XYZ file of C-alpha atoms in Angstrom:
703
model
C -5.838 18.888 -8.157
C -8.479 16.187 -9.465
C -10.469 14.819 -7.078
C -11.465 11.370 -7.406
C -13.911 10.912 -9.275
C -17.280 8.633 -6.822
C -20.111 8.108 -8.993
C -23.615 6.723 -7.964
C -25.227 4.936 -11.034
C -22.349 4.353 -13.155
C -18.544 3.729 -13.091
C -15.859 5.885 -15.510
C -12.658 4.078 -17.089
C -10.167 6.705 -16.056
C -6.869 7.445 -17.218
C -4.764 9.747 -16.334
C -3.704 12.397 -17.330
C -3.584 10.575 -20.780
C -6.630 9.006 -23.164
C -4.557 5.914 -24.172
C -5.395 2.889 -22.357
C -3.134 0.664 -22.529
C -2.867 -2.092 -19.598
C -4.237 -2.261 -16.038
C -2.171 -2.238 -12.693
C 0.145 -5.279 -12.306
C 1.736 -5.670 -8.656
C 5.150 -4.566 -9.956
C 3.935 -1.055 -10.827
C 4.274 -0.470 -6.686
C 8.513 0.378 -7.734
C 6.603 2.961 -10.044
C 4.802 4.704 -6.548
C 6.281 8.291 -5.276
C 4.581 9.683 -2.699
C 4.572 12.877 -0.985
C 4.687 13.127 2.391
C 5.177 15.291 5.669
C 4.106 19.521 4.262
C 5.523 22.154 6.032
C 4.786 26.250 5.549
C 7.824 28.202 6.000
C 6.464 31.024 8.145
C 6.830 33.703 5.524
C 4.676 31.461 3.206
C 7.108 31.985 0.339
C 7.455 28.090 0.699
C 6.543 24.261 1.275
C 9.120 21.984 2.402
C 8.113 19.050 1.560
C 8.819 15.472 1.608
C 8.841 12.319 -1.288
C 9.414 9.018 -1.297
C 10.505 6.593 -4.034
C 10.956 2.887 -3.410
C 14.382 1.486 -5.164
C 13.700 -2.051 -6.283
C 16.933 -3.337 -6.826
C 18.767 -1.753 -3.298
C 14.873 -3.379 -1.681
C 14.997 -0.081 0.239
C 12.636 3.185 0.128
C 14.872 6.712 -0.076
C 13.150 9.967 0.949
C 14.108 13.147 0.735
C 13.467 16.784 0.759
C 11.314 19.282 -1.577
C 10.884 22.463 -2.208
C 8.077 24.253 -3.395
C 7.249 27.945 -3.532
C 4.212 29.566 -3.678
C 2.932 33.143 -4.573
C -0.297 34.969 -3.599
C -1.340 31.233 -2.525
C -0.702 29.701 -6.005
C 2.097 27.254 -6.495
C 5.294 29.332 -8.823
C 6.581 27.036 -10.500
C 7.963 23.721 -10.567
C 8.924 22.086 -7.360
C 12.802 21.269 -6.600
C 14.873 19.053 -5.046
C 16.697 20.841 -1.611
C 18.269 17.501 -0.303
C 21.013 15.466 -1.258
C 19.287 12.634 -3.496
C 22.428 10.007 -2.080
C 21.161 10.968 1.733
C 18.296 9.969 3.452
C 16.248 13.076 4.902
C 12.910 13.595 6.577
C 11.244 15.950 8.655
C 11.423 19.374 7.549
C 11.226 22.239 10.259
C 11.887 25.789 10.106
C 13.435 28.421 11.526
C 10.694 31.643 12.263
C 12.303 33.898 10.198
C 12.041 31.110 7.452
C 15.856 31.956 6.161
C 16.473 27.701 7.624
C 15.826 24.758 7.085
C 16.375 22.326 9.593
C 15.747 18.232 8.772
C 16.891 15.015 9.924
C 19.962 12.971 8.296
C 22.212 10.207 8.787
C 25.382 11.186 6.881
C 27.931 8.538 6.944
C 29.588 8.084 10.762
C 28.264 11.717 11.427
C 25.764 10.812 14.783
C 24.528 13.539 15.184
C 21.592 13.582 12.267
C 20.067 16.866 13.131
C 21.339 19.295 10.025
C 20.652 22.774 9.110
C 20.528 24.300 5.821
C 19.982 28.011 4.427
C 16.883 28.038 1.827
C 17.967 32.006 0.829
C 21.249 29.699 -0.748
C 20.169 26.152 -2.412
C 22.704 23.881 -2.646
C 24.608 25.486 0.319
C 26.268 22.937 2.880
C 24.155 21.597 5.609
C 26.181 22.142 8.809
C 25.087 21.530 12.727
C 24.573 23.179 15.416
C 26.603 22.822 18.626
C 24.384 20.998 20.810
C 21.298 20.196 18.675
C 21.016 16.977 18.621
C 17.312 16.449 18.742
C 14.445 17.417 16.458
C 14.320 21.382 16.597
C 12.041 23.780 18.074
C 12.915 27.326 17.722
C 11.680 29.826 19.913
C 8.841 32.016 18.253
C 11.587 34.994 19.021
C 13.988 32.933 17.010
C 16.913 32.695 19.839
C 16.372 29.565 21.273
C 16.099 25.948 20.119
C 14.207 23.035 22.882
C 14.245 19.477 21.913
C 14.383 16.755 23.324
C 16.408 13.215 23.628
C 17.291 10.966 26.171
C 20.392 12.497 27.506
C 22.610 9.721 27.204
C 21.481 9.042 24.329
C 24.280 8.699 21.468
C 23.377 8.079 17.519
C 26.884 5.351 17.133
C 27.293 1.831 16.762
C 25.896 -0.356 19.046
C 28.556 -3.026 20.738
C 27.727 -6.520 21.659
C 27.491 -5.274 25.376
C 25.054 -1.944 24.509
C 22.346 -4.076 22.363
C 22.692 -7.023 25.544
C 21.751 -4.089 27.713
C 18.004 -4.950 29.860
C 18.096 -8.510 28.406
C 18.418 -9.858 31.797
C 16.191 -8.187 34.217
C 18.105 -6.058 36.928
C 15.078 -7.571 39.500
C 15.459 -11.138 38.726
C 15.759 -13.816 40.714
C 16.890 -16.796 39.037
C 20.813 -16.470 38.417
C 23.681 -17.822 36.009
C 26.471 -19.814 36.447
C 27.806 -17.915 33.814
C 26.759 -14.228 32.677
C 28.939 -13.951 29.925
C 28.242 -17.108 28.550
C 24.076 -16.671 29.105
C 23.028 -14.966 25.635
C 18.797 -15.188 26.157
C 17.020 -13.648 28.000
C 15.006 -12.872 32.100
C 11.752 -11.438 31.446
C 10.149 -9.731 34.250
C 8.301 -6.900 32.351
C 4.563 -7.449 30.700
C 6.154 -5.242 28.039
C 8.883 -7.806 26.413
C 7.898 -7.353 23.552
C 6.643 -4.511 20.853
C 5.570 -4.667 17.049
C 8.135 -3.522 14.808
C 11.091 -4.057 17.460
C 13.354 -7.329 15.637
C 14.048 -9.175 19.063
C 12.241 -8.996 22.595
C 12.201 -5.786 23.674
C 15.398 -5.257 26.938
C 13.975 -4.718 30.651
C 12.656 -0.727 30.295
C 15.344 -0.191 33.520
C 17.795 0.052 29.864
C 16.370 2.051 28.366
C 16.823 6.281 28.750
C 13.520 8.327 29.172
C 14.227 11.417 26.578
C 13.935 15.083 28.556
C 13.878 18.109 27.190
C 16.786 20.916 26.859
C 17.213 24.334 25.257
C 20.107 25.551 23.710
C 20.729 29.622 21.857
C 19.772 29.488 18.709
C 24.133 29.920 17.803
C 24.302 27.363 20.018
C 26.341 26.625 22.481
C 26.112 23.916 25.137
C 22.196 22.806 25.772
C 20.900 22.874 28.962
C 19.147 19.968 30.760
C 15.717 21.609 31.904
C 13.585 18.238 32.994
C 15.445 15.684 35.074
C 11.166 13.145 34.552
C 11.254 9.360 35.220
C 9.163 9.685 32.227
C 9.299 10.516 28.512
C 9.106 14.720 27.398
C 7.369 14.714 24.393
C 5.434 17.787 22.643
C 7.487 20.483 22.989
C 5.051 23.917 22.725
C 6.777 27.220 23.046
C 5.089 30.023 25.212
C 4.557 33.299 22.026
C 7.372 35.611 24.424
C 9.681 32.959 24.552
C 9.491 32.337 28.189
C 8.439 29.637 28.918
C 8.007 25.618 26.653
C 4.579 23.749 27.159
C 5.553 19.701 27.124
C 3.822 16.084 27.333
C 4.665 13.951 30.054
C 2.240 10.537 31.014
C 3.756 9.968 34.541
C 1.728 5.737 34.805
C 3.803 5.981 31.499
C 5.570 2.635 33.723
C 2.951 1.434 35.094
C 2.372 -2.296 32.942
C -1.592 -2.273 34.824
C -2.965 0.771 33.815
C -5.243 0.626 31.098
C -7.203 3.883 31.020
C -5.894 7.077 28.799
C -2.708 8.789 30.929
C -0.205 11.840 30.258
C -0.643 15.835 31.031
C 0.385 18.527 30.206
C 3.106 20.434 32.302
C 5.042 24.025 32.249
C 8.576 25.010 32.599
C 10.662 27.936 32.348
C 12.972 28.205 29.989
C 15.540 29.566 32.169
C 14.634 26.229 34.502
C 13.521 25.295 37.580
C 10.633 22.533 38.531
C 8.109 21.601 35.650
C 4.192 22.440 36.862
C 1.376 19.604 36.366
C -1.301 22.267 34.511
C -3.636 19.300 34.225
C -4.795 16.400 36.303
C -6.391 12.954 36.302
C -8.393 10.797 35.633
C -7.389 11.283 31.441
C -4.815 12.192 29.333
C -3.825 15.442 27.705
C -2.018 16.091 24.660
C -0.351 18.365 21.947
C -0.023 21.431 23.629
C -1.178 24.252 21.409
C -0.110 28.180 22.313
C -2.935 30.977 20.341
C -0.962 33.717 18.746
C -1.567 35.861 21.050
C -0.350 33.964 23.827
C -3.769 33.993 25.964
C -4.884 30.426 25.519
C -4.280 26.860 25.282
C -5.890 24.100 23.225
C -5.187 20.775 23.914
C -6.491 17.241 23.286
C -8.390 15.236 26.114
C -9.594 11.722 26.668
C -10.630 10.902 29.875
C -11.025 7.333 29.307
C -10.574 3.844 27.432
C -13.595 4.086 24.155
C -14.505 6.919 25.507
C -15.124 10.630 23.176
C -12.063 12.599 22.442
C -12.392 16.559 22.082
C -10.337 19.936 21.626
C -10.395 22.137 24.967
C -8.924 25.015 25.417
C -7.846 27.079 28.537
C -7.032 30.659 29.154
C -3.593 31.014 30.944
C -2.518 33.698 34.047
C 0.969 35.816 33.427
C 3.028 32.753 34.946
C 1.880 30.201 32.032
C -0.454 28.366 33.991
C -4.445 27.580 33.730
C -6.125 30.502 34.870
C -9.704 28.666 34.401
C -11.657 26.056 33.717
C -10.499 23.966 29.672
C -13.227 24.891 27.668
C -15.155 21.816 24.808
C -14.758 23.291 22.157
C -16.159 19.626 20.199
C -18.634 18.485 22.538
C -21.711 18.382 20.270
C -19.641 16.952 17.970
C -19.517 12.877 17.213
C -15.814 12.459 14.568
C -12.246 11.916 16.778
C -10.585 15.818 16.376
C -6.982 15.152 15.422
C -3.727 17.805 16.962
C -5.438 21.006 17.115
C -3.130 23.603 15.722
C -4.079 28.063 15.913
C -5.806 29.836 12.462
C -3.813 32.876 12.299
C -6.910 35.222 13.280
C -6.797 33.021 17.142
C -10.366 33.005 16.572
C -10.725 29.036 16.201
C -8.779 26.228 16.387
C -7.729 24.087 13.195
C -7.670 20.581 13.162
C -7.915 17.061 11.128
C -10.167 14.406 10.423
C -11.668 11.499 9.044
C -15.415 11.191 8.187
C -16.654 8.547 6.197
C -14.457 7.382 4.285
C -12.348 11.353 2.938
C -10.049 12.895 5.561
C -10.229 16.745 5.487
C -9.346 20.493 7.902
C -12.069 21.368 10.250
C -11.974 24.668 12.139
C -13.897 24.747 15.805
C -14.774 28.242 16.868
C -14.281 29.804 20.220
C -17.524 29.543 20.773
C -17.627 25.541 19.899
C -18.856 25.610 16.391
C -17.094 23.307 13.601
C -17.356 23.952 9.873
C -14.841 21.104 7.623
C -12.919 23.465 5.733
C -11.867 21.501 3.159
C -14.518 18.894 0.790
C -14.745 16.606 -1.517
C -14.231 12.452 -1.638
C -10.296 12.378 -0.864
C -7.913 11.868 1.711
C -5.858 15.272 2.423
C -2.870 14.937 5.204
C -0.423 17.026 7.205
C -2.228 20.571 6.149
C -0.446 23.130 6.670
C -0.330 27.202 6.643
C 2.257 29.822 7.285
C 1.928 32.148 10.100
C -0.634 34.854 8.268
C -2.707 32.609 6.617
C -4.152 33.096 3.078
C -2.954 29.314 1.867
C -2.647 25.779 3.273
C -0.932 23.254 1.644
C -1.326 18.993 1.763
C -0.707 15.817 0.562
C -4.178 14.680 -1.480
C -4.898 11.260 -2.690
C -7.801 9.778 -3.849
C -8.377 6.180 -5.542
C -7.156 7.317 -9.239
C -4.019 9.639 -7.415
C -1.352 8.200 -5.044
C -0.358 11.441 -2.765
C 0.979 14.170 -4.304
C 1.534 17.862 -2.671
C -1.189 20.612 -3.513
C -1.861 24.349 -2.707
C -5.402 25.841 -1.881
C -6.185 29.215 -0.480
C -7.334 29.409 3.557
C -10.292 28.522 2.245
C -9.092 25.177 0.337
C -10.449 27.198 -3.073
C -9.034 27.566 -5.459
C -7.034 23.819 -5.834
C -3.545 23.140 -7.530
C -1.587 20.413 -7.852
C 1.705 21.441 -7.022
C 3.902 17.793 -8.063
C 3.618 15.630 -10.689
C 5.702 12.905 -9.794
C 3.136 10.291 -10.745
C 1.672 11.938 -14.026
C 3.832 9.726 -16.176
C 4.102 6.220 -15.353
C -0.322 6.477 -14.457
C 0.007 8.327 -18.198
C 0.340 3.935 -19.658
C -2.160 2.513 -17.013
C -5.991 2.106 -16.383
C -7.598 2.920 -13.613
C -10.832 2.339 -12.565
C -12.773 5.156 -9.961
C -14.710 3.224 -7.276
C -18.505 3.868 -7.334
C -20.266 4.898 -3.924
C -22.411 1.846 -2.100
C -25.034 2.350 1.013
C -27.292 -0.183 2.371
C -29.520 -0.918 5.627
C -29.242 -3.394 8.070
C -31.120 -4.749 10.706
C -31.368 -1.902 12.815
C -31.748 0.482 10.851
C -28.102 1.503 10.625
C -26.857 2.704 6.967
C -23.515 1.193 5.358
C -21.176 2.586 3.593
C -19.067 1.091 0.574
C -17.360 1.951 -2.697
C -17.532 -1.134 -6.024
C -14.903 -1.252 -8.429
C -15.741 -2.590 -11.595
C -13.111 -5.213 -13.204
C -10.911 -3.408 -16.198
C -13.349 -3.691 -19.255
C -16.024 -4.158 -17.894
C -19.023 -5.897 -20.178
C -22.568 -6.090 -19.181
C -23.865 -9.541 -19.234
C -20.794 -11.165 -18.733
C -20.207 -13.057 -15.532
C -17.344 -11.772 -13.434
C -15.736 -12.888 -9.531
C -15.955 -10.594 -7.220
C -13.535 -9.865 -3.659
C -14.655 -8.200 -0.611
C -11.932 -6.613 0.808
C -12.159 -6.001 5.101
C -10.574 -3.343 6.770
C -8.324 -3.571 9.921
C -8.789 -1.850 13.680
C -11.722 -2.259 13.708
C -11.638 1.236 14.555
C -9.926 1.676 11.271
C -11.676 2.783 8.185
C -11.278 2.424 4.071
C -11.931 5.466 1.813
C -11.399 7.722 -0.448
C -7.634 7.768 -1.217
C -5.358 5.116 -3.168
C -5.156 1.234 -3.104
C -3.038 -0.059 -5.559
C -4.355 -3.625 -4.763
C -7.638 -2.247 -5.405
C -6.650 -1.594 -9.006
C -4.658 -4.694 -9.638
C -7.431 -7.086 -8.799
C -10.037 -5.206 -10.858
C -7.138 -5.655 -13.597
C -7.279 -9.382 -13.261
C -11.312 -9.124 -14.174
C -12.370 -8.945 -10.704
C -15.149 -6.359 -8.938
C -13.598 -5.531 -5.213
C -16.350 -4.230 -2.399
C -14.988 -2.613 0.058
C -16.981 -1.000 3.104
C -16.583 0.393 6.701
C -18.979 -1.624 8.447
C -20.078 -0.683 12.071
C -16.882 -0.257 14.467
C -15.373 1.855 11.401
C -14.293 5.472 12.204
C -15.410 8.409 10.824
C -18.787 7.639 11.207
C -19.470 9.144 15.130
C -18.769 7.335 18.061
C -21.324 5.240 18.562
C -21.231 3.953 15.214
C -17.469 3.363 16.199
C -17.619 1.322 19.105
C -21.547 0.064 18.094
C -19.176 -4.004 17.966
C -17.869 -4.016 21.440
C -18.057 -7.859 23.039
C -19.706 -7.956 19.486
C -16.948 -8.856 16.855
C -17.723 -10.841 13.965
C -21.218 -11.130 15.123
C -22.639 -8.130 14.455
C -20.480 -6.458 11.732
C -20.748 -9.970 9.927
C -24.538 -8.842 8.849
C -23.027 -5.722 7.552
C -20.303 -7.386 5.097
C -23.016 -9.951 3.995
C -25.844 -7.252 3.246
C -22.652 -5.592 1.296
C -22.404 -7.821 -1.031
C -26.529 -8.578 -1.156
C -26.368 -4.630 -2.096
C -23.155 -4.824 -4.953
C -24.991 -7.985 -6.275
C -28.487 -6.353 -6.585
C -26.671 -3.672 -8.741
C -25.071 -5.636 -10.909
C -26.045 -9.567 -11.769
C -23.018 -10.134 -13.889
C -21.471 -10.587 -9.992
C -21.616 -14.495 -10.108
C -22.469 -15.394 -6.821
C -20.351 -19.204 -6.787
C -17.028 -17.306 -7.185
C -16.962 -14.060 -4.164
C -14.022 -14.369 -2.378
C -13.033 -12.313 1.048
C -9.815 -10.879 1.640
C -8.832 -8.743 4.541
C -5.571 -8.027 6.976
C -5.118 -7.834 11.016
C -8.742 -7.558 12.073
C -9.896 -7.826 8.271
C -7.653 -10.527 8.398
C -9.834 -11.863 11.805
C -13.229 -11.582 9.317
C -12.049 -13.204 6.763
C -11.617 -16.437 8.922
C -14.725 -15.973 11.167
C -16.613 -15.379 6.965
C -15.174 -18.186 6.106
C -16.134 -20.367 9.776
C -19.949 -18.714 9.686
C -20.770 -18.171 6.135
C -21.248 -20.373 2.894
C -21.322 -17.001 0.887
C -16.873 -16.979 -0.321
C -15.872 -20.036 -2.471
C -12.013 -18.431 -1.379
C -10.020 -16.428 1.006
C -6.859 -14.381 1.506
C -5.772 -13.759 4.781
C -3.382 -11.813 6.516
C -1.472 -11.096 9.885
C -4.869 -12.534 10.983
C -5.933 -13.767 14.392
C -7.873 -17.304 14.381
C -7.575 -17.882 18.621
C -8.374 -14.621 20.963
C -7.491 -17.057 23.909
C -3.895 -17.738 22.548
C -3.697 -14.876 20.743
C -4.209 -12.792 24.202
C -0.910 -14.543 25.747
C 1.302 -14.019 22.577
C 0.739 -10.593 21.180
C 1.552 -7.383 22.366
C -1.728 -5.635 22.808
C -3.794 -6.959 25.144
C -5.665 -4.091 26.429
C -7.448 -4.107 22.710
C -9.827 -7.157 23.633
C -9.884 -6.704 27.611
C -11.692 -3.363 26.768
C -13.501 -4.897 23.400
C -14.919 -8.329 25.675
C -14.878 -6.912 29.186
C -12.447 -8.290 30.398
C -9.132 -10.632 29.823
C -9.247 -14.549 28.655
C -10.007 -15.901 32.357
C -12.887 -13.353 33.074
C -14.966 -13.519 29.464
C -13.546 -17.066 28.696
C -16.811 -17.788 27.133
C -16.923 -14.842 25.290
C -13.158 -14.712 23.636
C -13.665 -18.743 22.482
C -17.578 -17.408 21.040
C -15.647 -14.937 19.017
C -12.749 -16.748 17.657
C -13.256 -18.796 14.399
C -11.558 -21.932 15.709
C -14.144 -22.621 16.967
C -15.926 -23.301 14.151
C -13.092 -23.909 12.113
C -14.322 -28.065 10.787
C -17.184 -25.830 9.213
C -14.616 -24.330 6.844
C -14.290 -25.755 3.327
C -13.468 -23.259 1.178
C -9.314 -22.785 -0.039
C -7.829 -20.162 2.162
C -4.214 -18.364 1.803
C -2.042 -17.790 5.104
C -0.099 -14.749 4.954
C 2.673 -13.629 8.248
C 4.816 -11.940 9.163
C 7.946 -14.433 11.226
C 8.504 -10.878 13.159
C 4.921 -9.647 13.546
C 4.115 -9.649 17.123
C 1.236 -8.089 16.788
C -1.204 -10.622 15.279
C 1.826 -13.656 16.147
C 1.720 -16.485 13.350
C 1.268 -19.136 16.552
C -2.121 -17.868 14.805
C -1.969 -18.362 11.451
C -0.281 -21.637 11.955
C -2.928 -22.649 14.247
C -5.609 -22.310 11.964
C -3.483 -23.427 9.176
C -3.161 -26.859 10.853
C -6.661 -27.485 11.227
C -7.008 -26.924 7.646
C -4.644 -28.763 6.357
C -5.789 -31.448 8.974
C -8.998 -31.509 7.542
C -7.330 -31.757 3.854
C -8.996 -27.951 2.838
C -6.482 -26.387 0.211
C -4.830 -24.307 2.460
C -0.581 -22.790 1.969
C 0.897 -20.462 4.269
C 2.822 -18.061 3.733
C 5.938 -16.523 5.730
C 7.649 -13.666 5.418
C 10.663 -13.038 6.771
C 11.941 -9.907 8.485
C 8.450 -8.703 8.176
C 6.398 -6.687 11.519
C 2.623 -6.350 11.581
C 3.334 -3.851 8.843
C 4.213 -5.190 5.478
C 1.523 -4.797 3.968
C 2.986 -0.997 4.505
C 6.205 -0.668 5.216
C 7.312 -3.591 4.635
C 10.269 -4.531 2.124
C 9.531 -3.605 -1.462
C 10.181 -6.937 -2.701
C 8.433 -8.640 -0.313
C 5.132 -6.326 -0.030
C 5.144 -6.296 -3.726
C 5.429 -10.258 -3.737
C 2.259 -10.472 -1.105
C 0.243 -8.463 -3.996
C 1.261 -11.388 -6.488
C 0.483 -14.093 -3.284
C -3.007 -12.505 -3.567
C -3.815 -11.821 -7.881
C -2.512 -15.033 -7.920
C -4.651 -17.285 -5.536
C -7.815 -15.889 -6.444
C -7.150 -15.710 -9.844
C -6.210 -19.680 -9.671
C -9.740 -20.581 -7.151
C -12.696 -18.188 -8.699
C -11.157 -17.909 -12.494
C -9.092 -20.278 -13.619
C -10.239 -23.356 -11.573
C -14.368 -22.554 -10.641
C -15.720 -25.498 -10.657
C -13.355 -27.603 -8.811
C -14.453 -28.967 -6.312
C -12.703 -27.362 -1.946
C -15.206 -29.644 -0.025
C -13.473 -31.258 3.035
C -14.290 -34.799 4.024
C -16.616 -35.735 6.191
C -14.277 -37.611 8.130
C -11.003 -36.249 9.895
């Protein structure tokens, strides 16, 4: 697998994999992108099962299948083959302990059971059900049992009208109606009445059955329900002797006023009985993982909101309980570890984590020493290995490649790319590798960013630039495929994208440096980044710089447009303009309650100080507003306030409302709408920064 080329001083034009440079990337190329997602090694190490997602432009959908890659001596053996039916959706591959059977999830016709099994030893054999298994299966190590979680009364049947309306009227409502059969509205008494991704208001929590733990013989039979808790059960992990099952549950799941991490690890005998709670408050414990010898349990722990997450290990007694106090393996490691999984030899705990714009596999020794296993300027996901080790498989992406499957040795080298789904269409496309830039801000902190040159860059010519801002704020840009950056490069722009203070992957202090200072503190990081790009490339026209971002990036786009005069045009997606009104309309109030030290009525001045709407009269640049009509994370009310304020002041502004679109519009939204969004951003900046750069955008001083 070729790693991204991130040069310190020069930027290369890369044509993948050939050399004919015919054209740059355009929005419609999104329809050609193929991505590798979940991957899982068979226990024997003979196969890797992985998901492949394509875009079906004609039907405005995505299609997901499961493929198999044979592996020999830690290397790909031949080309990958499609395993599941190309006419049906399939996902979530899981292996039986002997590696002979692959389970997966697939909706097929009117069959209510979506859990299917297929023998890998007989490719093309008809998938089948195992009686009693109706949830994602987890085999016991001895292969005799299958555990799964599911709501006891949850059937995958088509919803009836009455079922869809269940919970629309809160059972504790005091107000009454004259005719319950005619009333088709909602009566709400819970704070959790909306959730991004839901097409409508969320029913009262009492109307939803919680998932419970079941076990069934591996050959099928009547499932036994092991738990009857008032909260959801998740995170199944078998003991090595197959006699017990560990799981996680959050006893404060229904406490709407709890703002701190919560959830614990439990254990229950396979034969039933009362579950035993192994961890205690404060904090949340999750992702239990039993060591290969069955004597130690690893898990994640987060004690407070905004606190560090760590990996813990604890010895297990004969009855499965903790035999001693948990030990912190990452107490001196300043990044955020992912879910733990044991190395085959049981001498270390492996996990994935972001680090300085990349994502890699790490290992924490039982002594507490953390080392990085995989390296390079790229992003790894879904890292997997066989029971006896010897190899790794993962989905890997970099700035010049969408995700593909790669196979390597157990140490991360040597590495070979196993899939080549995107090579053919990329062979006709010219791409520009990003150049890494760094700069220091006033307090001495080093900020990292990347700059993409325009396709066909010619020194001495003048070019516009666009500053891209990521969401979160506690997320990060990095060395991964961003088609939008390449499209803007093809349109004639420099593209600068950065990880300012508040981003993840640079240590806990860096991540939370912006608490209570959103925009005020990280605004310096963005503007210093612009200065750094201008100093590096005097060809960038300082009068033709645009700014764009989504979610937190949308907030920052509004903020910079209102508090600086450095930009000539902006495109703000899924944005926030008024933190007070956002608090009352979003599904994520806990975010600002922590970041702003309380709700608006306790921190009214701070909410107003950090709201772009407080300075909207200073905005003079043209702005494009992109909103989803089902976005409950950053509801369209904020975009409407911003739009109307600019319109009243005669500032050039357009608002594009996307139907059926949640906060995930730019990631998993309908393909047609996602591509339209890319073209809207491209054409907006081309108009204002290339075609009409001298057109006045100054707002009148009057009303």
